[in-house]
mmCIF file of C-alpha atoms and ligand atoms in Angstrom:
data_model
loop_
_atom_site.group_PDB
_atom_site.id
_atom_site.type_symbol
_atom_site.label_atom_id
_atom_site.label_comp_id
_atom_site.label_asym_id
_atom_site.label_seq_id
_atom_site.Cartn_x
_atom_site.Cartn_y
_atom_site.Cartn_z
ATOM 1 C CA UNK A 1 -0.113 0.083 0.053
ATOM 2 C CA UNK A 2 1.771 3.420 -0.924
ATOM 3 C CA UNK A 3 2.390 5.252 2.285
ATOM 4 C CA UNK A 4 0.686 8.194 2.178
ATOM 5 C CA UNK A 5 -2.303 6.578 1.427
ATOM 6 C CA UNK A 6 -1.398 4.038 5.142
ATOM 7 C CA UNK A 7 -1.246 7.424 7.184
ATOM 8 C CA UNK A 8 -3.863 9.223 5.523
ATOM 9 C CA UNK A 9 -6.029 5.789 6.976
ATOM 10 C CA UNK A 10 -4.700 5.509 10.175
ATOM 11 C CA UNK A 11 -4.661 9.523 10.621
ATOM 12 C CA UNK A 12 -8.676 7.735 9.526
ATOM 13 C CA UNK A 13 -8.455 5.599 12.987
ATOM 14 C CA UNK A 14 -7.551 7.817 15.000
ATOM 15 C CA UNK A 15 -10.613 9.629 13.448
ATOM 16 C CA UNK A 16 -13.402 7.674 14.131
ATOM 17 C CA UNK A 17 -12.207 6.633 17.486
ATOM 18 C CA UNK A 18 -12.012 10.120 18.612
ATOM 19 C CA UNK A 19 -15.304 10.403 17.124
ATOM 20 C CA UNK A 20 -16.727 7.313 19.469
ATOM 21 C CA UNK A 21 -15.513 8.505 22.602
ATOM 22 C CA UNK A 22 -17.002 11.887 22.283
ATOM 23 C CA UNK A 23 -20.060 10.678 21.382
ATOM 24 C CA UNK A 24 -19.708 8.526 23.846
ATOM 25 C CA UNK A 25 -19.531 11.144 25.982
ATOM 26 C CA UNK A 26 -21.537 13.517 24.997
ATOM 27 C CA UNK A 27 -24.284 10.174 25.904
ATOM 28 C CA UNK A 28 -23.019 10.321 29.225
ATOM 29 C CA UNK A 29 -24.000 13.954 29.388
ATOM 30 C CA UNK A 30 -26.763 13.629 28.595
ATOM 31 C CA UNK A 31 -27.559 10.678 30.635
ATOM 32 C CA UNK A 32 -25.881 12.107 33.357
ATOM 33 C CA UNK A 33 -28.534 15.859 32.920
ATOM 34 C CA UNK A 34 -31.996 13.234 32.576
ATOM 35 C CA UNK A 35 -31.826 14.010 28.628
ATOM 36 C CA UNK A 36 -32.841 9.568 28.483
ATOM 37 C CA UNK A 37 -33.704 10.111 24.312
ATOM 38 C CA UNK A 38 -30.881 11.796 23.428
ATOM 39 C CA UNK A 39 -27.944 9.950 25.679
ATOM 40 C CA UNK A 40 -29.181 6.690 24.169
ATOM 41 C CA UNK A 41 -28.717 8.324 20.335
ATOM 42 C CA UNK A 42 -25.537 8.748 20.945
ATOM 43 C CA UNK A 43 -24.578 5.251 22.707
ATOM 44 C CA UNK A 44 -25.381 4.156 19.374
ATOM 45 C CA UNK A 45 -23.417 6.732 17.906
ATOM 46 C CA UNK A 46 -20.363 5.861 19.917
ATOM 47 C CA UNK A 47 -20.778 2.047 18.736
ATOM 48 C CA UNK A 48 -21.283 2.993 15.219
ATOM 49 C CA UNK A 49 -17.755 5.262 15.010
ATOM 50 C CA UNK A 50 -15.904 2.405 17.341
ATOM 51 C CA UNK A 51 -17.523 -0.544 14.161
ATOM 52 C CA UNK A 52 -16.212 2.722 11.011
ATOM 53 C CA UNK A 53 -12.789 2.519 13.040
ATOM 54 C CA UNK A 54 -12.094 -1.940 13.097
ATOM 55 C CA UNK A 55 -13.878 -1.747 9.281
ATOM 56 C CA UNK A 56 -10.624 1.071 8.609
ATOM 57 C CA UNK A 57 -8.408 -1.106 10.911
ATOM 58 C CA UNK A 58 -9.366 -4.508 9.449
ATOM 59 C CA UNK A 59 -9.364 -3.508 5.974
ATOM 60 C CA UNK A 60 -5.408 -1.961 6.169
ATOM 61 C CA UNK A 61 -5.087 -5.240 7.271
ATOM 62 C CA UNK A 62 -5.799 -7.715 5.099
ATOM 63 C CA UNK A 63 -4.400 -5.219 2.558
ATOM 64 C CA UNK A 64 -0.484 -5.896 3.851
ATOM 65 C CA UNK A 65 -0.655 -2.161 4.995
ATOM 66 C CA UNK A 66 0.670 -1.193 8.776
ATOM 67 C CA UNK A 67 -2.263 -0.345 11.610
ATOM 68 C CA UNK A 68 -1.185 1.966 13.634
ATOM 69 C CA UNK A 69 -3.297 2.941 17.534
ATOM 70 C CA UNK A 70 -3.820 6.051 17.967
ATOM 71 C CA UNK A 71 -3.292 7.722 21.519
ATOM 72 C CA UNK A 72 -6.171 10.015 21.747
ATOM 73 C CA UNK A 73 -7.130 13.260 23.156
ATOM 74 C CA UNK A 74 -9.560 13.198 26.014
ATOM 75 C CA UNK A 75 -12.842 14.568 24.586
ATOM 76 C CA UNK A 76 -15.128 17.363 25.569
ATOM 77 C CA UNK A 77 -17.439 16.236 28.606
ATOM 78 C CA UNK A 78 -19.495 19.312 29.196
ATOM 79 C CA UNK A 79 -21.667 21.178 27.824
ATOM 80 C CA UNK A 80 -24.277 24.276 28.487
ATOM 81 C CA UNK A 81 -27.387 23.177 26.065
ATOM 82 C CA UNK A 82 -28.139 20.175 23.710
ATOM 83 C CA UNK A 83 -27.677 22.856 21.081
ATOM 84 C CA UNK A 84 -23.776 23.090 21.760
ATOM 85 C CA UNK A 85 -24.118 19.170 22.073
ATOM 86 C CA UNK A 86 -25.629 19.295 18.043
ATOM 87 C CA UNK A 87 -23.614 22.349 17.207
ATOM 88 C CA UNK A 88 -19.810 19.830 18.251
ATOM 89 C CA UNK A 89 -21.640 16.492 16.251
ATOM 90 C CA UNK A 90 -22.209 18.355 13.184
ATOM 91 C CA UNK A 91 -18.600 20.286 12.931
ATOM 92 C CA UNK A 92 -17.325 16.861 14.304
ATOM 93 C CA UNK A 93 -19.129 15.275 11.364
ATOM 94 C CA UNK A 94 -18.149 17.792 9.122
ATOM 95 C CA UNK A 95 -14.529 17.545 9.570
ATOM 96 C CA UNK A 96 -14.802 13.265 9.445
ATOM 97 C CA UNK A 97 -16.667 14.155 5.950
ATOM 98 C CA UNK A 98 -13.288 16.420 5.175
ATOM 99 C CA UNK A 99 -11.040 14.110 5.448
ATOM 100 C CA UNK A 100 -12.635 10.743 3.847
ATOM 101 C CA UNK A 101 -13.291 12.926 0.692
ATOM 102 C CA UNK A 102 -9.484 14.816 1.062
ATOM 103 C CA UNK A 103 -8.782 10.253 1.564
ATOM 104 C CA UNK A 104 -11.047 9.770 -2.261
ATOM 105 C CA UNK A 105 -9.185 12.158 -4.056
ATOM 106 C CA UNK A 106 -5.174 11.161 -2.582
ATOM 107 C CA UNK A 107 -6.243 7.870 -3.927
ATOM 108 C CA UNK A 108 -7.193 8.966 -7.447
ATOM 109 C CA UNK A 109 -3.543 10.953 -7.190
ATOM 110 C CA UNK A 110 -1.811 7.433 -6.483
ATOM 111 C CA UNK A 111 -3.912 5.108 -8.802
ATOM 112 C CA UNK A 112 -5.672 3.548 -5.120
ATOM 113 C CA UNK A 113 -8.498 2.324 -6.472
ATOM 114 C CA UNK A 114 -8.846 -0.605 -4.612
ATOM 115 C CA UNK A 115 -8.766 1.968 -1.760
ATOM 116 C CA UNK A 116 -10.964 4.078 -3.549
ATOM 117 C CA UNK A 117 -13.651 1.754 -3.821
ATOM 118 C CA UNK A 118 -13.071 1.122 -0.504
ATOM 119 C CA UNK A 119 -13.603 4.640 1.004
ATOM 120 C CA UNK A 120 -17.322 4.426 -0.879
ATOM 121 C CA UNK A 121 -19.269 3.060 1.561
ATOM 122 C CA UNK A 122 -17.485 5.958 4.243
ATOM 123 C CA UNK A 123 -18.179 8.798 1.912
ATOM 124 C CA UNK A 124 -22.516 7.718 1.640
ATOM 125 C CA UNK A 125 -22.640 7.358 5.703
ATOM 126 C CA UNK A 126 -20.926 10.720 5.631
ATOM 127 C CA UNK A 127 -23.352 11.734 3.208
ATOM 128 C CA UNK A 128 -26.845 10.281 5.922
ATOM 129 C CA UNK A 129 -24.463 11.571 9.228
ATOM 130 C CA UNK A 130 -24.207 15.129 7.918
ATOM 131 C CA UNK A 131 -27.596 15.403 7.143
ATOM 132 C CA UNK A 132 -28.789 13.682 10.027
ATOM 133 C CA UNK A 133 -27.001 16.687 12.347
ATOM 134 C CA UNK A 134 -28.200 18.378 10.315
ATOM 135 C CA UNK A 135 -32.369 18.290 10.396
ATOM 136 C CA UNK A 136 -31.439 17.569 14.692
ATOM 137 C CA UNK A 137 -29.827 20.997 15.114
ATOM 138 C CA UNK A 138 -32.442 22.634 12.988
ATOM 139 C CA UNK A 139 -34.753 21.248 15.208
ATOM 140 C CA UNK A 140 -32.906 22.351 18.067
ATOM 141 C CA UNK A 141 -32.637 25.922 16.599
ATOM 142 C CA UNK A 142 -36.720 26.566 16.245
ATOM 143 C CA UNK A 143 -37.282 24.983 19.891
ATOM 144 C CA UNK A 144 -34.073 27.449 21.613
ATOM 145 C CA UNK A 145 -35.116 27.428 25.150
ATOM 146 C CA UNK A 146 -37.664 26.869 25.830
ATOM 147 C CA UNK A 147 -37.850 23.685 27.993
ATOM 148 C CA UNK A 148 -40.670 22.237 26.500
ATOM 149 C CA UNK A 149 -39.820 21.601 23.281
ATOM 150 C CA UNK A 150 -36.617 19.937 24.704
ATOM 151 C CA UNK A 151 -38.187 17.271 26.384
ATOM 152 C CA UNK A 152 -40.351 16.428 23.112
ATOM 153 C CA UNK A 153 -37.145 17.065 21.353
ATOM 154 C CA UNK A 154 -35.582 14.251 23.870
ATOM 155 C CA UNK A 155 -38.068 12.210 22.971
ATOM 156 C CA UNK A 156 -38.794 11.731 19.746
ATOM 157 C CA UNK A 157 -34.975 11.714 18.151
ATOM 158 C CA UNK A 158 -34.737 8.839 17.206
ATOM 159 C CA UNK A 159 -38.324 9.044 15.226
ATOM 160 C CA UNK A 160 -36.145 12.091 14.333
ATOM 161 C CA UNK A 161 -33.682 10.533 12.851
ATOM 162 C CA UNK A 162 -35.162 7.870 11.323
ATOM 163 C CA UNK A 163 -37.147 10.141 9.638
ATOM 164 C CA UNK A 164 -34.126 12.074 7.775
ATOM 165 C CA UNK A 165 -33.109 8.717 6.855
ATOM 166 C CA UNK A 166 -35.742 7.004 5.016
ATOM 167 C CA UNK A 167 -35.999 9.972 2.571
ATOM 168 C CA UNK A 168 -32.112 9.534 2.120
HETATM 169 FE FE1 OFO B 201 -17.537 8.006 11.003
HETATM 170 O O1 OFO B 201 -19.156 8.262 10.007
HETATM 171 FE FE2 OFO B 201 -19.653 9.950 11.071
HETATM 172 O O2 OFO B 201 -17.842 10.633 12.356
#
């Protein structure tokens, strides 16, 4: 495997791991603050990101590359509001999408067509996750500081998230 691509995939392993731990910290904050629906949502997102990471680890190994399991920074664990939480969720997804687009670009430069093909799964996944994060943040912007709205958001988050998936 081309060394530039190998490095980029190792970086991506780190980004997926970082997202997984960040979403776990968000789930825990929501759990501790009475937002049970939001907590379940982020516990599940954290698991998903872990699977994305593992999928990359296995792929690099299958292709004879060298995996480097990274040391991670401590995730942010305190938030002032649901808005701040979901703002961070969207930023994290936008960041990951940018990194994936960069890998795709470099794969074409280095004629790594197998990796390019493999990464298409991540392109689709990011499209869905970014759209979902945007929808959820839009709803929270409409709700603002209104407690009753936040209560309903917490209760219905999985319905909102799934409705978004069905529109894809
Ligand atoms: Fe790994 O799917 Fe989003 O970040």
